[in-house]
mmCIF file of C-alpha atoms in Angstrom:
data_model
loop_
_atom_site.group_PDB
_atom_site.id
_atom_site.type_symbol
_atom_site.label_atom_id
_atom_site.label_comp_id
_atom_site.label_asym_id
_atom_site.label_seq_id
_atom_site.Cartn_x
_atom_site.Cartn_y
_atom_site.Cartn_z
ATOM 1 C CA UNK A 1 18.016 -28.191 -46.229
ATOM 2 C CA UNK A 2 15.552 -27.623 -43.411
ATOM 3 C CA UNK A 3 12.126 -29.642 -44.533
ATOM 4 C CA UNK A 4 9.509 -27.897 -46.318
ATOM 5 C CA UNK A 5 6.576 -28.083 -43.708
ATOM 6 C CA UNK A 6 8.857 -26.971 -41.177
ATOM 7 C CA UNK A 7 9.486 -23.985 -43.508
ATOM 8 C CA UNK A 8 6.047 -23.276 -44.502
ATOM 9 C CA UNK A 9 5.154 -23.136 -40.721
ATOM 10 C CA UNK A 10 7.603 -20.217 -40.263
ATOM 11 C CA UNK A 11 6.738 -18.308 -42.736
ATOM 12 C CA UNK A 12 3.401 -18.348 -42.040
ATOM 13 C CA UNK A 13 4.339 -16.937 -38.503
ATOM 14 C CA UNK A 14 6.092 -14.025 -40.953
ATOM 15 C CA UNK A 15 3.318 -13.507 -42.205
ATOM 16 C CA UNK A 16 0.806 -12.918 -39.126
ATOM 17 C CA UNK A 17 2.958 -10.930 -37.304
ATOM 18 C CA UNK A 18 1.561 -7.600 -36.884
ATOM 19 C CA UNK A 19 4.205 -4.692 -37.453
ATOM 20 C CA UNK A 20 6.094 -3.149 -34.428
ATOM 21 C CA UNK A 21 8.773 -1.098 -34.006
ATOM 22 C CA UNK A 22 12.596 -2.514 -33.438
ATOM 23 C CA UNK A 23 13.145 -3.470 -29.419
ATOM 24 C CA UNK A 24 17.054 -1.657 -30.126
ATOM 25 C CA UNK A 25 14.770 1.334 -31.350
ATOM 26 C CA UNK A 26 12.888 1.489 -28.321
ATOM 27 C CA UNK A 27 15.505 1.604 -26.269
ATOM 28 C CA UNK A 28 17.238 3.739 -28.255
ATOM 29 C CA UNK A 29 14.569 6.592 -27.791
ATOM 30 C CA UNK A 30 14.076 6.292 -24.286
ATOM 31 C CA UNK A 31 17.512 6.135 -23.552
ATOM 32 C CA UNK A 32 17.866 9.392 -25.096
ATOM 33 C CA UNK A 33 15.261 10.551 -23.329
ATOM 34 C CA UNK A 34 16.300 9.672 -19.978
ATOM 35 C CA UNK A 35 20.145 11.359 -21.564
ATOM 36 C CA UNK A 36 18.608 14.347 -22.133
ATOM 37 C CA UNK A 37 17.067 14.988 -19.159
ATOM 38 C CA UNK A 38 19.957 13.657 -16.754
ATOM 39 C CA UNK A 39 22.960 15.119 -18.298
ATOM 40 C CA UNK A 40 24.773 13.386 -15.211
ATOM 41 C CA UNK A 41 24.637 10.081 -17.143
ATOM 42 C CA UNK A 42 26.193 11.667 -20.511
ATOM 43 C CA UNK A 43 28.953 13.388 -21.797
ATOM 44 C CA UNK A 44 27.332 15.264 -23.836
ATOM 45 C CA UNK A 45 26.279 18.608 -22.762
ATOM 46 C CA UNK A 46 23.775 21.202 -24.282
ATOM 47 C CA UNK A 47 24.700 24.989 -23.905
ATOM 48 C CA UNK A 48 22.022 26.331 -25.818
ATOM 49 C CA UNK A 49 18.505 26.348 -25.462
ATOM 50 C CA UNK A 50 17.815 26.234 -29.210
ATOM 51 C CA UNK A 51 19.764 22.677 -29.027
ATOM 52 C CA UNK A 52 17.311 21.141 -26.562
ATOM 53 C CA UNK A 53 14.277 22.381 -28.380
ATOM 54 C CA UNK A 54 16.325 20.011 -31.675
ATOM 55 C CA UNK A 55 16.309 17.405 -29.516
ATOM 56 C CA UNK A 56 12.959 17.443 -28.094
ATOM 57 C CA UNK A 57 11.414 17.621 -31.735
ATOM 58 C CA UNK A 58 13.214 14.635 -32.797
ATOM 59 C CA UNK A 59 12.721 12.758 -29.783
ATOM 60 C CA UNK A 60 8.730 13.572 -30.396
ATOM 61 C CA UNK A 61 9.253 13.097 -34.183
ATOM 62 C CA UNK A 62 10.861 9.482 -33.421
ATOM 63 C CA UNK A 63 7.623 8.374 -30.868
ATOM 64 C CA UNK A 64 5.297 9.607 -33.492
ATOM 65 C CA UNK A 65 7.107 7.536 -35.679
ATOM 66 C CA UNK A 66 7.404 4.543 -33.737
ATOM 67 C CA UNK A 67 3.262 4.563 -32.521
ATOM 68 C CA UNK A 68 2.231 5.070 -36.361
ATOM 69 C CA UNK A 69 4.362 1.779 -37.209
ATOM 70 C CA UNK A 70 2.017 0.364 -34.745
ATOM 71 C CA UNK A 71 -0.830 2.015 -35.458
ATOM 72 C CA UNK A 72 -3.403 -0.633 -35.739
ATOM 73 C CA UNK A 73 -2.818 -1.740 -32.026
ATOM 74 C CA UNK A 74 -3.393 1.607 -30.881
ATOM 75 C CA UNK A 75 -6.817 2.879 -28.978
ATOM 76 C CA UNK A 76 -5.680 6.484 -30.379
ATOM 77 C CA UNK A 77 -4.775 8.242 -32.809
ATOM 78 C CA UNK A 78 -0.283 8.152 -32.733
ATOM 79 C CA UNK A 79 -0.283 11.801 -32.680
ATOM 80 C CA UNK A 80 -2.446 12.629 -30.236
ATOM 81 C CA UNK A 81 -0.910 9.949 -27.972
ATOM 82 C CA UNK A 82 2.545 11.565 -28.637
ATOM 83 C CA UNK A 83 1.629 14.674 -27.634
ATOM 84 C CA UNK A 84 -0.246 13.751 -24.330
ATOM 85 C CA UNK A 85 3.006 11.541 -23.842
ATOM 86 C CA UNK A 86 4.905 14.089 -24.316
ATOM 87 C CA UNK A 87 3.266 16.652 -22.023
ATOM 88 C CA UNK A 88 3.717 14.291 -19.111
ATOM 89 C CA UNK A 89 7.468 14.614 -19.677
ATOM 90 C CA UNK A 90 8.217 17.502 -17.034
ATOM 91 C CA UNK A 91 5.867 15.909 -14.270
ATOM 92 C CA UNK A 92 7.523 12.490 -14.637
ATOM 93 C CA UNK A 93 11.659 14.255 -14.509
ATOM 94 C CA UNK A 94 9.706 16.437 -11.179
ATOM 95 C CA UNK A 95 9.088 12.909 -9.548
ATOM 96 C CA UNK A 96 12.268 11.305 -10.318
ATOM 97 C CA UNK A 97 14.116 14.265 -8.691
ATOM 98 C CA UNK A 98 12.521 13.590 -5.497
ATOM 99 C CA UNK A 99 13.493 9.693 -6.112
ATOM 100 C CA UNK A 100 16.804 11.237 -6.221
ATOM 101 C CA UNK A 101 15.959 12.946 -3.365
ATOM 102 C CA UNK A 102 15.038 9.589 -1.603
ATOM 103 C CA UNK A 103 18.276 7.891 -1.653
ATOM 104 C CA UNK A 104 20.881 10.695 -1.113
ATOM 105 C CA UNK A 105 18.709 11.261 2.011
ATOM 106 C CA UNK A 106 18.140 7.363 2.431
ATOM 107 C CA UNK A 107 21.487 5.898 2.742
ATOM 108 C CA UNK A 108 24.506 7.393 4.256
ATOM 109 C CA UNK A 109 26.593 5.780 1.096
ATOM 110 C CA UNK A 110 24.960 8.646 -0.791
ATOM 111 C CA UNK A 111 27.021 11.932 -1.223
ATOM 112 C CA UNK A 112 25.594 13.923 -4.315
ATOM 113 C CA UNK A 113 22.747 13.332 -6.524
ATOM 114 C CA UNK A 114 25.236 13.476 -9.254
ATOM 115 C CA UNK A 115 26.479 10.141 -7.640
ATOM 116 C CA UNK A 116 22.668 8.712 -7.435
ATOM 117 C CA UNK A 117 21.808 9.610 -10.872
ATOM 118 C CA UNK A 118 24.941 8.270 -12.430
ATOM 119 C CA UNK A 119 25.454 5.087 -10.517
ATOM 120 C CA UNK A 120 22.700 4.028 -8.664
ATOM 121 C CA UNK A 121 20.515 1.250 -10.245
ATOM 122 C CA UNK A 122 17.437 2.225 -8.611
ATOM 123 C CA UNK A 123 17.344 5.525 -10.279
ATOM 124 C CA UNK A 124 17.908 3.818 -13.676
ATOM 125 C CA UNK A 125 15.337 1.246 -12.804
ATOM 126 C CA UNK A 126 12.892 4.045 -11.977
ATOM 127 C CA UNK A 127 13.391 6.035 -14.909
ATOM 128 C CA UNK A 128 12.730 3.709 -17.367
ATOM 129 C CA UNK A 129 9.819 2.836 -14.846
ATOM 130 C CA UNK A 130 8.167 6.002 -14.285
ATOM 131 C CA UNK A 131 8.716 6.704 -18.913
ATOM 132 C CA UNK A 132 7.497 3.076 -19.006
ATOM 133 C CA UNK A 133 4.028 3.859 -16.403
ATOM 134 C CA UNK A 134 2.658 6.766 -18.231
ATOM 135 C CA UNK A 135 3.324 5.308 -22.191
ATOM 136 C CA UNK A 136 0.991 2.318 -19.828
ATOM 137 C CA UNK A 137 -1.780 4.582 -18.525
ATOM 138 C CA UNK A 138 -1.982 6.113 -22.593
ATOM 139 C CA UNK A 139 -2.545 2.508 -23.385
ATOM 140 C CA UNK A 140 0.044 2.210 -25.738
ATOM 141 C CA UNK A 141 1.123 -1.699 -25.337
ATOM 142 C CA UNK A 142 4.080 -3.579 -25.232
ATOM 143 C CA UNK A 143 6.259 -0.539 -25.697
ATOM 144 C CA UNK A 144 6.168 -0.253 -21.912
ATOM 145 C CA UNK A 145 6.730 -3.644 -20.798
ATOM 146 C CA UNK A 146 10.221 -3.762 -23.397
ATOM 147 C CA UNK A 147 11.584 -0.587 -21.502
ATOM 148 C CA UNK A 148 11.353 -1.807 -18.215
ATOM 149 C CA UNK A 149 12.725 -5.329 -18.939
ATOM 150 C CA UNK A 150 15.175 -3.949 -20.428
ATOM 151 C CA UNK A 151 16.205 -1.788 -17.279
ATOM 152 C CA UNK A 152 15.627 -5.666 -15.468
ATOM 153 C CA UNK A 153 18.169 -6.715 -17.469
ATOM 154 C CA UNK A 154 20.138 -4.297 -16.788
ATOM 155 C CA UNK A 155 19.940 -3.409 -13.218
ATOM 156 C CA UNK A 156 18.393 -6.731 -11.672
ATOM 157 C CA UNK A 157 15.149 -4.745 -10.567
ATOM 158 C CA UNK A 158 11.729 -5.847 -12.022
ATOM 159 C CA UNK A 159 8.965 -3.285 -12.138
ATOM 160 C CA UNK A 160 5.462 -3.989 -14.121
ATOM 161 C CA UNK A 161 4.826 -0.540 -15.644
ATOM 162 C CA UNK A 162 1.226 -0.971 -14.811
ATOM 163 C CA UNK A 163 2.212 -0.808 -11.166
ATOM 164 C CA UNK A 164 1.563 2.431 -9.098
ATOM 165 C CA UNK A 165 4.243 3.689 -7.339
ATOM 166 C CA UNK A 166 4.475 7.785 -5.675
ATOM 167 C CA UNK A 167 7.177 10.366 -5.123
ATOM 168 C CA UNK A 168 10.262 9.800 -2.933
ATOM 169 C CA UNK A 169 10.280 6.292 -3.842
ATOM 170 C CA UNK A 170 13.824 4.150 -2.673
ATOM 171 C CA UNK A 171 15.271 0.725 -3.689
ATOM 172 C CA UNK A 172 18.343 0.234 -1.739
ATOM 173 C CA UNK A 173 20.832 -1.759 -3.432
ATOM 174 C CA UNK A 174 17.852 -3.055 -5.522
ATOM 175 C CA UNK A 175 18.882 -6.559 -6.421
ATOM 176 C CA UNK A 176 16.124 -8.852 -6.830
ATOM 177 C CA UNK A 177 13.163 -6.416 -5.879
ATOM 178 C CA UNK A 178 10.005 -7.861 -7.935
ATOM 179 C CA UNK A 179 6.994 -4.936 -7.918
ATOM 180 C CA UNK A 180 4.055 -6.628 -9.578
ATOM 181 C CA UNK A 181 1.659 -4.886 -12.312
ATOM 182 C CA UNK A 182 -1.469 -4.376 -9.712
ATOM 183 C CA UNK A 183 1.510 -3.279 -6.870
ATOM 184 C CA UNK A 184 0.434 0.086 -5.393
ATOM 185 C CA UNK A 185 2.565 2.215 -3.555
ATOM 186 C CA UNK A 186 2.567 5.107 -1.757
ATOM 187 C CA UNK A 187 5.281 8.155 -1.050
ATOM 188 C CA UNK A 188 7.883 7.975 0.916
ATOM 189 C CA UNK A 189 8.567 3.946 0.643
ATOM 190 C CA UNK A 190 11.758 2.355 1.003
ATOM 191 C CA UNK A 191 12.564 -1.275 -0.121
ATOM 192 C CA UNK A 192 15.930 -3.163 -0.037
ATOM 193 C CA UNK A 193 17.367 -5.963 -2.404
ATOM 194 C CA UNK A 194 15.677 -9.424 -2.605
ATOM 195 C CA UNK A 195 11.867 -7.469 -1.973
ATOM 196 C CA UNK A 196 8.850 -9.316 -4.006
ATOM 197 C CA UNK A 197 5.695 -7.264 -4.085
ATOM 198 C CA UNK A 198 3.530 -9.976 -5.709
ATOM 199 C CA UNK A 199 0.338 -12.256 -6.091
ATOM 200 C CA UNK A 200 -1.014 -15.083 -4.184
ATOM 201 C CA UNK A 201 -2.079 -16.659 -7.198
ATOM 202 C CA UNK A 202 -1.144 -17.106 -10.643
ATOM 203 C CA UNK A 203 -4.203 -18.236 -11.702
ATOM 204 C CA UNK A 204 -4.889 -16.645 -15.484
ATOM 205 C CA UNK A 205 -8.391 -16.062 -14.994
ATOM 206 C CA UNK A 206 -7.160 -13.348 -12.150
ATOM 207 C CA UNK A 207 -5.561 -11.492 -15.045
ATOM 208 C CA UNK A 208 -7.533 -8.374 -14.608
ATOM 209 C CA UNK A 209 -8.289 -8.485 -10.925
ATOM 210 C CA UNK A 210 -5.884 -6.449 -7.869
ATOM 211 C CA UNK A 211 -3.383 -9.416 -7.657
ATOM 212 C CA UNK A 212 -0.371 -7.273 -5.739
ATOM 213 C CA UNK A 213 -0.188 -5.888 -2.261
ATOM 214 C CA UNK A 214 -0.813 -1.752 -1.284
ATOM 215 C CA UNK A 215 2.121 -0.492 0.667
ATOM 216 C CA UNK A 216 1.181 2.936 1.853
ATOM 217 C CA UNK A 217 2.979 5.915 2.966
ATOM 218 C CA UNK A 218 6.552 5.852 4.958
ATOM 219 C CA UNK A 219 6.861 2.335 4.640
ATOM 220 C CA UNK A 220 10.039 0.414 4.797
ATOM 221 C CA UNK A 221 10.440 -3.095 3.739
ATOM 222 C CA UNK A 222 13.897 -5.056 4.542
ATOM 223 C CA UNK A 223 15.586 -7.626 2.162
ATOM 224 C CA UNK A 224 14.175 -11.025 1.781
ATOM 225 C CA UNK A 225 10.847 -9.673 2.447
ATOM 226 C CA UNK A 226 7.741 -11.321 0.344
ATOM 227 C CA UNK A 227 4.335 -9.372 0.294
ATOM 228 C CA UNK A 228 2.007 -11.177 -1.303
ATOM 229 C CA UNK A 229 -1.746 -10.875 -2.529
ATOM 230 C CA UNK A 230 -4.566 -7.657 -3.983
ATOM 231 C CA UNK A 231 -6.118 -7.653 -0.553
ATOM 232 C CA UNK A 232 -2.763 -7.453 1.300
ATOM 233 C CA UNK A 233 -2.386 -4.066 2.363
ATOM 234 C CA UNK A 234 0.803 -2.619 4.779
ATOM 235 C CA UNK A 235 -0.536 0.369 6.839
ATOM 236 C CA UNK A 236 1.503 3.719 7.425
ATOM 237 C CA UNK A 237 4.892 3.960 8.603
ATOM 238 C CA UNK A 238 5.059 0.132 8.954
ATOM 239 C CA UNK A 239 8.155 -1.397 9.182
ATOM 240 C CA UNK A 240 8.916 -4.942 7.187
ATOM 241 C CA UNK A 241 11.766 -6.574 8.904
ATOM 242 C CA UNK A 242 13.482 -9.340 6.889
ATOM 243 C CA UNK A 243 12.751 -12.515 4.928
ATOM 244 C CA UNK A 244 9.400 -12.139 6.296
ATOM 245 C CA UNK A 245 6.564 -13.960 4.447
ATOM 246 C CA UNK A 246 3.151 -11.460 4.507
ATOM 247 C CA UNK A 247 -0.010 -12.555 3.058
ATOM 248 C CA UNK A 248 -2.559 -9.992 5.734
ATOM 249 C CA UNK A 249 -2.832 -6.993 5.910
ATOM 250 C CA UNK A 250 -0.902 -5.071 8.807
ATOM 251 C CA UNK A 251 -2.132 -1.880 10.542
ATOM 252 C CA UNK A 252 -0.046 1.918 10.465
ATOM 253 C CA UNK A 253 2.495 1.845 12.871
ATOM 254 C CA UNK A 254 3.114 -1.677 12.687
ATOM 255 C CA UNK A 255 6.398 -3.634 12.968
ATOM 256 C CA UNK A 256 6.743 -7.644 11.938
ATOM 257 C CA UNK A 257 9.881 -9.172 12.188
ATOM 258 C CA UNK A 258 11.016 -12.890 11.094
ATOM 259 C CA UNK A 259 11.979 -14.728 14.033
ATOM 260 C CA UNK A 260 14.910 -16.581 13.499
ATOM 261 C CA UNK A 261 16.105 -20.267 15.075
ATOM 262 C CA UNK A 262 19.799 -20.209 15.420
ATOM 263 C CA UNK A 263 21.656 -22.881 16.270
ATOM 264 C CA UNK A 264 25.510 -23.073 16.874
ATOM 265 C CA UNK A 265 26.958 -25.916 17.086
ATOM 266 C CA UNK A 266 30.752 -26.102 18.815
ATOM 267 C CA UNK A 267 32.537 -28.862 18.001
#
């Protein structure tokens, strides 16, 4: 038998936790969301409109739901953020098609954007992102910050909903990219695998400062790269070679490479 104190100080943690809804419920919900909107990830296939209208009422039914379970964390009132959540649906699926958009015309691997939507783990990554981002800007906490760790987990890509990211956005091959909670980015911004977008410091009192770079429009950043820092900003249609380490700001236009000392050695 565990000893008593020990079990006294867990169920006092029982009893101060504040109610929240199920992680596997979370997901559950969003991943229907992101089903029903990108059939190319599904089987299952609606051929009548009265079907999707069913859907959509349960999938608004089952965020009421889940906000008035947390209700006494909320700013709002759990229908009123529901709907305005809801509204924001159609904008967010417009800016994930040009995502889409992004990488068929971004990398010559690309063929349809039935092949994007279905396989590609930046368009997962973003989806949960860009559901994640606007449950974020309603305030609603936590909620966000489950759905994209969960696409992390899945996918290898870790996006802070509170980051700011535009249209046409592209993570090639993704793996390892870190995009920071005060990250801002513009349209048209391309990133490859091993990318951190972070902060100089991790110093808590910075909590609520600009601790992540500003990468503006038509940027492209190659693998390896690390952009650190609130201040650091990368100007227009920049280019970021590799494994380069950026803590200044560069101008538009601008191209910094990593200079590399190789050495072979014959024997």
């Amino acid at each position: 038998m565990l000893p008593s104190d020990f079990l006294d100080t867990i169920l006092s943690k029982h009893e101060q936790t504040r109610d929240f809804p199920a992680t596997s419920d979370i997901k559950k919900l969003f991943t229907k969301i992101i089903l029903t909107l990108f059939p190319e990830q599904t089987r299952k296939h609606f051929s009548q409109k009265e079907e999707l209208v069913a859907v959509w009422e349960s999938i608004e039914n089952g965020l009421e739901s889940m906000l008035h379970s947390m209700k006494s964390q909320l700013t709002g009132d759990p229908h009123s953020l529901t709907q305005a959540y809801m509204a924001r649906i159609p904008d967010v699926y417009q800016t994930l098609l040009t995502d889409v958009e992004a990488m068929v015309n971004g990398d010559p691997a690309a063929t349809t954007d039935f092949e994007v939507i279905r396989t590609y783990p930046g368009f997962y990554a973003m989806a949960f992102y860009r559901l994640a981002h606007e449950l974020c800007s309603l305030g609603v906490p936590l909620i966000p910050r489950i759905l994209t760790e969960y696409a992390h987990s899945k996918t290898g890509i870790d996006i802070h909903p509170g980051a700011k990211i535009g249209k046409y956005f592209f993570m090639d091959h993704g793996t390892g990219i870190v995009i920071g909670e005060t990250c801002i980015i513009g349209e048209h911004v391309k990133i490859y695998q091993g990318v951190t977008l972070g902060a100089l410091s991790v110093d808590k009192s910075m909590a609520s400062t600009k601790r992540h770079p500003t990468i503006e429009d038509h940027v492209v950043i190659y693998s390896g790269a690390t952009i650190l820092g609130g201040d650091t900003i990368v100007g227009k249609n920049s280019v970021i070679g590799g494994n380069v380490w950026l803590t200044r700001s560069v101008e538009p236009n601008t191209k910094i490479y990593h200079q590399e000392n190789t050495k072979v050695i014959k024997d």
